[in-house]
Phi, psi and omega in degrees: 000123181266117179258003181077209182224148175245021179281138181298144176089349178271156180246148175255150181263124180284171183297329182270005174098350180279151179269146178248109182256143183297332181290335180285327186244088180289140178090352178264146181286163179292153176278150176121185186294141175251016179294150177301154185299322181292336176280318180293337182288337181247118185302312183295319180293321179293320179296318179293325175299315179297318178298317179298315179297319180296316182294315179296315178299319178296318179298318180292317179296317178297319177299320177295320178295321177295325181286346181301307178277341181262167177296135179144163181276072187305308184294324179297318180292321178299314179291332173296317176296322176295323178294324176297314178298324183292345176289345186230333189241133182296319182299323179289324177296318179294320177297316180294322177297316179297316180296317180298319178296316180296318180295319179296317178297318180295321178295320178295319178295322181292332180275355178297130184302322180295318180293319179298317180298316178298316180295321178294319179296314180296321178295318179296315178298317178298318178294322177296316179298316179297319179296318179296315179297319177295320177297317178298317179298312181294324178295320183280317187251344183077179181265096180243124179284132185291339183270357181275108182255125180282143175288140180248000000 
């Protein structure tokens, strides 16, 4: 398992081939393992640490995937599992950094006054359409409770 390096001044290679240098991203932590130094000093212990982190992260991600169709905060749990993996694996750190940038960009776009105005207008139009359809249904069929069964 390649965890990259956490030595200062080194660069990690992203999936698209560009290098990510720490000097470019102020405020971001170094890439690489966050295991304690006494674990990183021993190869076998570090490998078992990585396997443990991978298994725990995998269990959390699988639980999140199961929660997607079932009740529960599926996406939150999936990103929690990715955060667990990011404590040890460079690829997970890069995925989380990319996700954080995308979420920040989407939040900035959502706060744009023109976009907010458009969203409010579209929501209002949708609510009016739903109200009109519900009114037509009630006018045509009346208010009949589906669980009320007449005796025959």
